[in-house]
C-alpha positions as a LaTeX table, in Angstrom:
\begin{tabular}{lrrr}
\hline
Residue & $x$ (\AA) & $y$ (\AA) & $z$ (\AA) \\
\hline
Met1 & $-141.74$ & 142.18 & $-87.93$ \\
Ser2 & $-142.44$ & 145.82 & $-88.74$ \\
Gly3 & $-141.31$ & 147.49 & $-91.93$ \\
Leu4 & $-138.64$ & 149.48 & $-90.07$ \\
Glu5 & $-137.27$ & 146.34 & $-88.40$ \\
Gln6 & $-137.09$ & 144.61 & $-91.77$ \\
Lys7 & $-135.00$ & 147.49 & $-93.12$ \\
Ile8 & $-132.72$ & 147.42 & $-90.08$ \\
Asp9 & $-132.24$ & 143.69 & $-90.55$ \\
Gln10 & $-130.88$ & 144.29 & $-94.09$ \\
Ile11 & $-128.04$ & 146.48 & $-92.75$ \\
Arg12 & $-125.14$ & 144.06 & $-92.21$ \\
Asp13 & $-121.77$ & 145.80 & $-92.50$ \\
Pro14 & $-120.22$ & 146.39 & $-89.05$ \\
Asp15 & $-119.46$ & 150.09 & $-89.57$ \\
Leu16 & $-123.00$ & 150.73 & $-90.81$ \\
Arg17 & $-124.47$ & 148.73 & $-87.89$ \\
Ala18 & $-122.41$ & 150.83 & $-85.46$ \\
Glu19 & $-123.67$ & 154.02 & $-87.10$ \\
Leu20 & $-127.22$ & 152.66 & $-86.86$ \\
Glu21 & $-126.95$ & 151.84 & $-83.15$ \\
Ala22 & $-125.49$ & 155.28 & $-82.41$ \\
Ala23 & $-128.56$ & 156.86 & $-83.99$ \\
Arg24 & $-131.12$ & 154.56 & $-82.33$ \\
Gly25 & $-133.69$ & 156.43 & $-80.26$ \\
Gly26 & $-132.67$ & 159.74 & $-81.75$ \\
Phe27 & $-134.55$ & 162.30 & $-83.80$ \\
Leu28 & $-135.52$ & 161.18 & $-87.36$ \\
Phe29 & $-134.29$ & 157.65 & $-86.68$ \\
Ala30 & $-136.48$ & 156.20 & $-89.46$ \\
Gln31 & $-134.95$ & 158.57 & $-92.03$ \\
Ile32 & $-131.44$ & 157.69 & $-90.84$ \\
Val33 & $-132.27$ & 154.00 & $-91.30$ \\
Glu34 & $-133.34$ & 154.71 & $-94.87$ \\
His35 & $-130.07$ & 156.54 & $-95.58$ \\
Ile36 & $-127.89$ & 153.81 & $-94.08$ \\
Leu37 & $-129.86$ & 151.11 & $-95.91$ \\
Phe38 & $-129.31$ & 152.98 & $-99.18$ \\
Arg39 & $-125.53$ & 152.93 & $-98.58$ \\
Gln40 & $-125.68$ & 149.23 & $-97.72$ \\
Arg41 & $-127.46$ & 148.47 & $-101.00$ \\
Glu42 & $-124.90$ & 150.54 & $-102.94$ \\
Arg43 & $-122.15$ & 148.43 & $-101.39$ \\
Asp44 & $-124.02$ & 145.24 & $-102.18$ \\
Asp45 & $-124.44$ & 146.30 & $-105.82$ \\
Arg46 & $-120.73$ & 147.09 & $-106.13$ \\
Ala47 & $-119.80$ & 143.77 & $-104.56$ \\
Ala48 & $-122.14$ & 141.89 & $-106.92$ \\
Leu49 & $-120.65$ & 143.72 & $-109.92$ \\
Glu50 & $-117.10$ & 142.92 & $-108.79$ \\
Thr51 & $-118.06$ & 139.27 & $-108.34$ \\
Thr52 & $-119.57$ & 139.16 & $-111.83$ \\
Gln53 & $-116.45$ & 140.80 & $-113.28$ \\
Lys54 & $-114.18$ & 138.37 & $-111.44$ \\
Ile55 & $-116.11$ & 135.36 & $-112.72$ \\
Arg56 & $-115.98$ & 136.76 & $-116.26$ \\
Arg57 & $-112.28$ & 137.57 & $-116.06$ \\
Asp58 & $-111.35$ & 134.23 & $-114.50$ \\
Val59 & $-111.91$ & 132.54 & $-117.86$ \\
Met60 & $-109.82$ & 135.12 & $-119.75$ \\
Gly61 & $-106.14$ & 134.93 & $-120.53$ \\
Arg62 & $-103.75$ & 137.29 & $-118.73$ \\
Asp63 & $-103.52$ & 139.84 & $-121.55$ \\
Gln64 & $-107.27$ & 139.82 & $-122.14$ \\
Arg65 & $-107.89$ & 140.41 & $-118.42$ \\
Arg66 & $-105.56$ & 143.39 & $-118.53$ \\
Arg67 & $-107.31$ & 144.86 & $-121.58$ \\
Asp68 & $-110.72$ & 144.37 & $-119.97$ \\
Ala69 & $-109.57$ & 146.12 & $-116.80$ \\
Val70 & $-108.19$ & 149.03 & $-118.87$ \\
Arg71 & $-111.48$ & 149.27 & $-120.80$ \\
Glu72 & $-113.34$ & 149.68 & $-117.52$ \\
Val73 & $-110.94$ & 152.38 & $-116.32$ \\
Ile74 & $-111.10$ & 154.33 & $-119.59$ \\
Glu75 & $-114.91$ & 154.16 & $-119.72$ \\
Asn76 & $-115.17$ & 155.57 & $-116.19$ \\
Glu77 & $-112.22$ & 157.97 & $-116.33$ \\
Pro78 & $-111.99$ & 159.84 & $-119.66$ \\
Ala79 & $-108.52$ & 160.81 & $-120.86$ \\
Val80 & $-106.95$ & 163.87 & $-119.24$ \\
Pro81 & $-103.62$ & 165.47 & $-120.26$ \\
Glu82 & $-101.74$ & 163.37 & $-117.70$ \\
Asn83 & $-102.92$ & 160.18 & $-119.47$ \\
Leu84 & $-101.91$ & 161.30 & $-122.96$ \\
Gln85 & $-98.59$ & 160.59 & $-124.67$ \\
His86 & $-97.71$ & 161.70 & $-128.21$ \\
Ile87 & $-96.25$ & 160.25 & $-131.37$ \\
His88 & $-95.66$ & 161.79 & $-134.80$ \\
Ser89 & $-98.66$ & 161.26 & $-137.08$ \\
Val90 & $-96.38$ & 159.94 & $-139.85$ \\
Leu91 & $-95.30$ & 157.13 & $-137.53$ \\
Ala92 & $-98.96$ & 156.37 & $-136.81$ \\
Leu93 & $-99.52$ & 155.83 & $-140.54$ \\
Cys94 & $-96.48$ & 153.72 & $-141.35$ \\
Gly95 & $-95.14$ & 151.33 & $-138.74$ \\
Leu96 & $-91.68$ & 149.92 & $-138.16$ \\
Pro97 & $-90.87$ & 146.23 & $-138.81$ \\
Tyr98 & $-92.66$ & 143.84 & $-136.46$ \\
Arg99 & $-89.77$ & 141.38 & $-136.13$ \\
Asp100 & $-85.99$ & 141.66 & $-136.30$ \\
Pro101 & $-85.11$ & 142.00 & $-140.03$ \\
Gly102 & $-81.68$ & 140.52 & $-139.30$ \\
Pro103 & $-79.04$ & 141.59 & $-141.84$ \\
Val104 & $-81.56$ & 143.50 & $-143.97$ \\
Arg105 & $-80.51$ & 147.16 & $-144.09$ \\
Glu106 & $-83.61$ & 148.69 & $-145.66$ \\
Val107 & $-87.35$ & 148.05 & $-145.60$ \\
Val108 & $-90.19$ & 149.76 & $-147.45$ \\
Arg109 & $-93.71$ & 149.95 & $-146.01$ \\
Glu110 & $-96.81$ & 150.99 & $-147.97$ \\
Tyr111 & $-99.82$ & 152.93 & $-146.70$ \\
Gly112 & $-102.28$ & 153.75 & $-149.44$ \\
Arg113 & $-100.49$ & 155.75 & $-152.14$ \\
Asn114 & $-97.66$ & 156.64 & $-149.79$ \\
Ser115 & $-94.54$ & 154.74 & $-148.73$ \\
Leu116 & $-91.97$ & 154.70 & $-145.95$ \\
Ser117 & $-88.38$ & 153.67 & $-146.63$ \\
Leu118 & $-86.41$ & 152.92 & $-143.48$ \\
Ser119 & $-82.62$ & 152.54 & $-143.74$ \\
Ala120 & $-80.27$ & 151.29 & $-141.02$ \\
Gly121 & $-77.22$ & 153.35 & $-140.04$ \\
Arg122 & $-74.13$ & 153.36 & $-137.81$ \\
Leu123 & $-73.12$ & 154.73 & $-134.40$ \\
Lys124 & $-69.70$ & 155.58 & $-132.93$ \\
Asn125 & $-68.80$ & 153.10 & $-130.18$ \\
Pro126 & $-67.46$ & 154.98 & $-127.11$ \\
Val127 & $-65.30$ & 151.99 & $-126.10$ \\
Thr128 & $-63.64$ & 151.00 & $-129.39$ \\
Gly129 & $-63.99$ & 154.25 & $-131.32$ \\
Glu130 & $-65.33$ & 152.28 & $-134.30$ \\
Met131 & $-68.40$ & 153.18 & $-136.35$ \\
Glu132 & $-70.59$ & 150.14 & $-135.77$ \\
Ala133 & $-73.52$ & 149.08 & $-137.93$ \\
Gln134 & $-76.88$ & 149.14 & $-136.18$ \\
Gly135 & $-79.83$ & 147.00 & $-137.20$ \\
Leu136 & $-83.23$ & 148.31 & $-138.14$ \\
Pro137 & $-85.56$ & 149.16 & $-135.23$ \\
Phe138 & $-88.37$ & 146.64 & $-134.76$ \\
Gly139 & $-91.04$ & 145.33 & $-132.42$ \\
Pro140 & $-93.08$ & 146.88 & $-129.62$ \\
Lys141 & $-90.11$ & 148.27 & $-127.68$ \\
Ala142 & $-88.98$ & 150.43 & $-130.63$ \\
Arg143 & $-92.49$ & 151.88 & $-130.86$ \\
Leu144 & $-92.63$ & 152.52 & $-127.12$ \\
Val145 & $-89.24$ & 154.26 & $-127.19$ \\
Leu146 & $-90.47$ & 156.53 & $-130.01$ \\
Leu147 & $-93.69$ & 157.19 & $-128.11$ \\
His148 & $-91.71$ & 158.17 & $-125.02$ \\
Leu149 & $-89.20$ & 160.41 & $-126.80$ \\
Cys150 & $-91.86$ & 162.16 & $-128.90$ \\
Thr151 & $-93.91$ & 162.74 & $-125.74$ \\
Glu152 & $-90.95$ & 164.25 & $-123.88$ \\
Ala153 & $-90.16$ & 166.54 & $-126.82$ \\
Val154 & $-93.78$ & 167.75 & $-126.94$ \\
Arg155 & $-94.04$ & 168.21 & $-123.16$ \\
Gln156 & $-90.69$ & 169.97 & $-122.78$ \\
Arg157 & $-90.98$ & 171.89 & $-126.08$ \\
Ser158 & $-87.38$ & 170.92 & $-126.76$ \\
Pro159 & $-85.68$ & 168.73 & $-129.38$ \\
Val160 & $-83.08$ & 167.63 & $-126.79$ \\
Ile161 & $-84.22$ & 164.89 & $-124.40$ \\
Ala162 & $-82.31$ & 163.55 & $-121.39$ \\
Val163 & $-82.73$ & 159.79 & $-121.66$ \\
Ala164 & $-81.19$ & 157.80 & $-118.80$ \\
Asp165 & $-83.62$ & 158.56 & $-115.96$ \\
Ser166 & $-86.70$ & 159.34 & $-118.04$ \\
Leu167 & $-86.59$ & 156.11 & $-120.05$ \\
Ser168 & $-86.28$ & 153.96 & $-116.92$ \\
Gly169 & $-89.30$ & 155.72 & $-115.43$ \\
Phe170 & $-91.24$ & 155.21 & $-118.67$ \\
Met171 & $-90.38$ & 151.49 & $-118.66$ \\
Arg172 & $-91.84$ & 151.17 & $-115.17$ \\
Glu173 & $-94.93$ & 153.15 & $-116.20$ \\
Met174 & $-95.47$ & 150.75 & $-119.10$ \\
Gly175 & $-95.30$ & 147.76 & $-116.75$ \\
Phe176 & $-91.78$ & 146.53 & $-117.56$ \\
Ala177 & $-89.41$ & 145.51 & $-114.80$ \\
Val178 & $-86.24$ & 147.61 & $-115.11$ \\
Thr179 & $-83.59$ & 144.91 & $-115.11$ \\
Gly180 & $-80.00$ & 144.77 & $-116.31$ \\
Gly181 & $-77.88$ & 141.89 & $-117.49$ \\
Glu182 & $-77.67$ & 140.10 & $-120.81$ \\
Arg183 & $-81.39$ & 139.34 & $-120.94$ \\
Gly184 & $-82.61$ & 142.36 & $-118.99$ \\
Thr185 & $-85.17$ & 144.86 & $-120.25$ \\
Ile186 & $-82.75$ & 147.79 & $-120.06$ \\
Gly187 & $-80.50$ & 146.35 & $-122.73$ \\
Ala188 & $-83.46$ & 145.55 & $-125.01$ \\
Phe189 & $-84.81$ & 149.12 & $-124.83$ \\
Lys190 & $-81.35$ & 150.65 & $-125.28$ \\
Glu191 & $-80.74$ & 148.52 & $-128.36$ \\
Gln192 & $-83.91$ & 149.82 & $-129.98$ \\
Leu193 & $-82.97$ & 153.39 & $-129.08$ \\
Asn194 & $-79.57$ & 152.90 & $-130.76$ \\
Arg195 & $-81.23$ & 151.49 & $-133.87$ \\
Leu196 & $-83.71$ & 154.37 & $-134.03$ \\
Ala197 & $-81.01$ & 156.99 & $-133.54$ \\
Ala198 & $-78.90$ & 155.54 & $-136.35$ \\
Cys199 & $-81.65$ & 155.03 & $-138.94$ \\
Ser200 & $-82.96$ & 157.41 & $-141.58$ \\
Met201 & $-86.44$ & 157.64 & $-143.05$ \\
Gln202 & $-87.79$ & 158.65 & $-146.44$ \\
Ile203 & $-91.49$ & 159.20 & $-147.07$ \\
Gly204 & $-92.80$ & 158.88 & $-150.62$ \\
Leu205 & $-96.01$ & 160.73 & $-151.53$ \\
Trp206 & $-97.96$ & 160.10 & $-154.76$ \\
Asp207 & $-101.17$ & 161.72 & $-156.02$ \\
Gly208 & $-102.20$ & 158.62 & $-157.98$ \\
Arg209 & $-101.72$ & 160.32 & $-161.33$ \\
Glu210 & $-98.51$ & 162.12 & $-162.26$ \\
Thr211 & $-97.02$ & 163.88 & $-159.22$ \\
Ala212 & $-94.75$ & 162.28 & $-156.61$ \\
Ser213 & $-92.60$ & 163.71 & $-153.81$ \\
Thr214 & $-89.94$ & 162.18 & $-151.60$ \\
Leu215 & $-89.25$ & 163.60 & $-148.13$ \\
Thr216 & $-86.12$ & 162.71 & $-146.19$ \\
Val217 & $-86.90$ & 162.94 & $-142.46$ \\
Pro218 & $-84.11$ & 161.66 & $-140.19$ \\
Pro219 & $-85.70$ & 161.54 & $-136.72$ \\
Phe220 & $-82.52$ & 162.21 & $-134.74$ \\
Arg221 & $-79.63$ & 164.62 & $-135.26$ \\
Lys222 & $-77.43$ & 163.50 & $-132.36$ \\
Leu223 & $-77.07$ & 160.67 & $-129.82$ \\
Asp224 & $-74.50$ & 160.81 & $-127.01$ \\
Leu225 & $-73.01$ & 157.55 & $-125.69$ \\
Trp226 & $-70.40$ & 156.98 & $-123.02$ \\
Arg227 & $-68.20$ & 154.17 & $-121.81$ \\
Pro228 & $-69.80$ & 151.80 & $-119.23$ \\
Gln229 & $-68.53$ & 152.29 & $-115.68$ \\
Gly230 & $-68.42$ & 148.64 & $-114.65$ \\
Ala231 & $-67.92$ & 145.21 & $-116.14$ \\
Gly232 & $-71.00$ & 143.89 & $-117.89$ \\
Glu233 & $-72.79$ & 147.23 & $-117.97$ \\
Val234 & $-74.65$ & 148.27 & $-121.10$ \\
Val235 & $-73.53$ & 151.34 & $-123.03$ \\
Trp236 & $-76.11$ & 153.96 & $-122.08$ \\
Gln237 & $-77.35$ & 157.11 & $-123.77$ \\
Arg238 & $-77.01$ & 160.46 & $-122.02$ \\
Glu239 & $-79.34$ & 162.40 & $-124.29$ \\
Val240 & $-80.82$ & 162.37 & $-127.77$ \\
Gln241 & $-81.50$ & 165.31 & $-130.04$ \\
Phe242 & $-84.25$ & 165.23 & $-132.64$ \\
His243 & $-83.48$ & 166.63 & $-136.07$ \\
Gln244 & $-84.90$ & 170.17 & $-136.08$ \\
Asp245 & $-87.12$ & 169.53 & $-139.11$ \\
Phe246 & $-88.56$ & 166.38 & $-137.54$ \\
Tyr247 & $-89.03$ & 168.16 & $-134.20$ \\
Glu248 & $-90.89$ & 171.10 & $-135.76$ \\
Ser249 & $-93.07$ & 168.69 & $-137.73$ \\
Leu250 & $-93.73$ & 166.69 & $-134.54$ \\
Ile251 & $-94.93$ & 169.79 & $-132.68$ \\
Lys252 & $-97.39$ & 170.49 & $-135.52$ \\
His253 & $-98.51$ & 166.92 & $-136.10$ \\
Ala254 & $-98.30$ & 165.20 & $-132.71$ \\
Leu255 & $-100.95$ & 162.49 & $-132.32$ \\
Pro256 & $-102.27$ & 161.98 & $-128.76$ \\
Val257 & $-102.16$ & 158.39 & $-127.48$ \\
Asp258 & $-103.92$ & 157.18 & $-124.32$ \\
Ile259 & $-101.04$ & 155.78 & $-122.27$ \\
Arg260 & $-103.39$ & 153.40 & $-120.44$ \\
Ala261 & $-104.31$ & 151.69 & $-123.72$ \\
Ala262 & $-100.69$ & 151.65 & $-124.90$ \\
Arg263 & $-99.68$ & 149.99 & $-121.64$ \\
Ala264 & $-102.30$ & 147.27 & $-122.12$ \\
Leu265 & $-101.03$ & 146.59 & $-125.67$ \\
Ser266 & $-97.32$ & 147.03 & $-124.94$ \\
Gly267 & $-96.42$ & 143.42 & $-125.76$ \\
Ser268 & $-97.63$ & 143.53 & $-129.38$ \\
Ala269 & $-96.15$ & 145.69 & $-132.16$ \\
Arg270 & $-99.16$ & 145.34 & $-134.48$ \\
Lys271 & $-101.68$ & 146.09 & $-131.73$ \\
Leu272 & $-99.74$ & 149.27 & $-130.96$ \\
Asp273 & $-99.72$ & 150.16 & $-134.68$ \\
Leu274 & $-103.47$ & 149.63 & $-134.82$ \\
Leu275 & $-103.96$ & 151.77 & $-131.72$ \\
Phe276 & $-101.99$ & 154.61 & $-133.33$ \\
Trp277 & $-103.45$ & 154.17 & $-136.82$ \\
Val278 & $-107.13$ & 153.76 & $-135.91$ \\
Gly279 & $-106.83$ & 156.68 & $-133.50$ \\
Tyr280 & $-105.39$ & 158.83 & $-136.29$ \\
Arg281 & $-107.89$ & 157.81 & $-138.99$ \\
Leu282 & $-111.04$ & 158.15 & $-136.86$ \\
Arg283 & $-109.93$ & 161.44 & $-135.33$ \\
Ala284 & $-110.75$ & 163.43 & $-138.45$ \\
Leu285 & $-112.94$ & 161.00 & $-140.43$ \\
Gln286 & $-115.88$ & 162.81 & $-142.02$ \\
Arg287 & $-117.33$ & 160.02 & $-144.16$ \\
Pro288 & $-117.20$ & 156.19 & $-144.19$ \\
Leu289 & $-113.89$ & 154.70 & $-145.25$ \\
Arg290 & $-113.55$ & 151.24 & $-146.84$ \\
Leu291 & $-110.19$ & 149.43 & $-147.00$ \\
Thr292 & $-109.78$ & 146.15 & $-148.83$ \\
Trp293 & $-107.83$ & 143.20 & $-147.48$ \\
Asp294 & $-105.19$ & 143.98 & $-150.10$ \\
Asn295 & $-104.86$ & 147.50 & $-148.64$ \\
Leu296 & $-104.56$ & 146.15 & $-145.13$ \\
His297 & $-102.11$ & 143.43 & $-146.12$ \\
Arg298 & $-99.77$ & 145.93 & $-147.78$ \\
Gln299 & $-99.79$ & 148.18 & $-144.72$ \\
Phe300 & $-99.87$ & 145.72 & $-141.83$ \\
Gly301 & $-98.90$ & 142.37 & $-143.35$ \\
Ala302 & $-95.15$ & 142.73 & $-143.90$ \\
Asp303 & $-94.45$ & 139.60 & $-141.84$ \\
Asn304 & $-97.25$ & 137.50 & $-143.33$ \\
Ala305 & $-96.50$ & 136.19 & $-146.82$ \\
Ser306 & $-100.00$ & 134.83 & $-147.34$ \\
Gln307 & $-103.10$ & 136.95 & $-147.01$ \\
Arg308 & $-104.94$ & 134.08 & $-145.34$ \\
Ser309 & $-102.53$ & 133.91 & $-142.38$ \\
Phe310 & $-102.48$ & 137.72 & $-142.26$ \\
Arg311 & $-106.27$ & 137.89 & $-141.99$ \\
Gln312 & $-106.32$ & 135.58 & $-138.98$ \\
Ala313 & $-103.57$ & 137.49 & $-137.18$ \\
Phe314 & $-105.06$ & 140.90 & $-138.07$ \\
Lys315 & $-108.53$ & 139.94 & $-136.81$ \\
Ala316 & $-107.04$ & 138.86 & $-133.47$ \\
Asp317 & $-104.99$ & 142.05 & $-133.16$ \\
Leu318 & $-107.91$ & 144.35 & $-133.98$ \\
Ala319 & $-110.06$ & 142.40 & $-131.52$ \\
Gly320 & $-107.49$ & 143.26 & $-128.83$ \\
Val321 & $-107.86$ & 146.98 & $-129.54$ \\
Leu322 & $-111.67$ & 146.70 & $-129.61$ \\
Glu323 & $-111.62$ & 144.98 & $-126.22$ \\
Ile324 & $-110.40$ & 148.31 & $-124.83$ \\
Phe325 & $-112.54$ & 150.53 & $-127.09$ \\
Pro326 & $-115.61$ & 148.35 & $-127.86$ \\
Arg327 & $-117.69$ & 151.23 & $-129.23$ \\
Leu328 & $-115.31$ & 152.19 & $-132.02$ \\
Pro329 & $-117.13$ & 152.14 & $-135.40$ \\
Val330 & $-114.62$ & 149.72 & $-136.93$ \\
Ser331 & $-115.54$ & 146.33 & $-138.38$ \\
Leu332 & $-114.12$ & 143.57 & $-140.56$ \\
Asp333 & $-115.90$ & 141.47 & $-143.17$ \\
Glu334 & $-114.98$ & 139.39 & $-146.22$ \\
Arg335 & $-114.18$ & 142.52 & $-148.23$ \\
Gly336 & $-111.92$ & 144.17 & $-145.65$ \\
Met337 & $-112.33$ & 146.93 & $-143.05$ \\
Gln338 & $-115.07$ & 149.51 & $-142.64$ \\
Leu339 & $-114.48$ & 152.70 & $-140.61$ \\
Asn340 & $-117.32$ & 155.12 & $-139.91$ \\
Pro341 & $-117.29$ & 158.62 & $-138.43$ \\
Ala342 & $-117.35$ & 158.39 & $-134.64$ \\
Asp343 & $-118.92$ & 160.42 & $-131.89$ \\
Pro344 & $-116.11$ & 162.24 & $-130.03$ \\
Asn345 & $-116.85$ & 160.46 & $-126.75$ \\
Val346 & $-115.94$ & 157.05 & $-128.20$ \\
Leu347 & $-112.72$ & 158.09 & $-129.95$ \\
Ile348 & $-109.37$ & 156.64 & $-128.92$ \\
Val349 & $-107.94$ & 160.17 & $-128.80$ \\
Pro350 & $-109.62$ & 163.60 & $-128.66$ \\
Pro351 & $-110.87$ & 164.97 & $-132.00$ \\
Lys352 & $-108.73$ & 167.48 & $-133.87$ \\
Val353 & $-109.27$ & 170.84 & $-132.19$ \\
Ile354 & $-108.17$ & 172.76 & $-135.29$ \\
Gly355 & $-110.88$ & 171.17 & $-137.40$ \\
Ile356 & $-113.54$ & 172.00 & $-134.81$ \\
Ser357 & $-112.36$ & 175.61 & $-134.60$ \\
Arg358 & $-112.54$ & 176.03 & $-138.36$ \\
Lys359 & $-116.08$ & 174.68 & $-138.43$ \\
Lys360 & $-117.10$ & 177.17 & $-135.75$ \\
Gln361 & $-115.48$ & 180.01 & $-137.66$ \\
Lys362 & $-117.33$ & 179.05 & $-140.84$ \\
Ala363 & $-120.61$ & 178.80 & $-138.96$ \\
Ala364 & $-120.03$ & 182.28 & $-137.53$ \\
\hline
\end{tabular}
């Protein structure tokens, strides 16, 4: 068998064979065979890679498979504006409760020398006319609602956000079925929105020596509710209005979040917190940062009384984030966490443009 016949024999796909036969006997037939064979080998390589990936993913759990698939997408398709959502940087530093605090009306979270005090509030019921106590916001859905509303405020450049249609679309985008009823997803998201709209926040800042400041930053100024139209329907929100101070601060300090990564981590409150927090810290990190396990436990361990159980849970949660962004310069050891300055092309979110501009101005 001649060399040309051997090459022809390697072309197997029906459409490529048909293209080959159409060219047979024509001018530059040997070169056409080379070109078609090259395309056949490209297909074979892709098929082999897909088979390898399938075998590797078959032994993974459902959530791990999803994170691995998102990693592949992000590595091959860098973030563009359409893939970016936004959340206030303050909320990236100090997360909400992970689980339902029940009757507790106030929680305090620590992050370094700073603190967040979150207090539950009340909303006017459109059916009874009573001011009803709302619980504290908690869990992944509260974080996703905040992510959505902050994003809409940034995109629309408006503190007033129409909720009903946009939130349902966001739920679908995040992979949640939009279902009603007592156990439906709509009611769960609406409950967290009510809790967020009713709560107030205070941020405590301390310089470590003798100066401290307390900032009161209520996220929302107004929430409109109306009476359900049919039996069993959930009271729905027409629109929400951010407090003007919070809105102006959001516009200045909005942290980009890759929606593809948030979608892959949407079932875990702490994984979402780590996605926001690591993205924020690495975005402007100029020198290595070391955090002890005590530091991490105070910030992320509110639901873990013992540091030992917290360490196990935290390692698993950080591993979930690193499955999507495996090149992040973040590691854990017996002393705690080490973060190192990162090359921009491995960051969770784009680097701070302002900082880059200032450096260029100084260089000039």
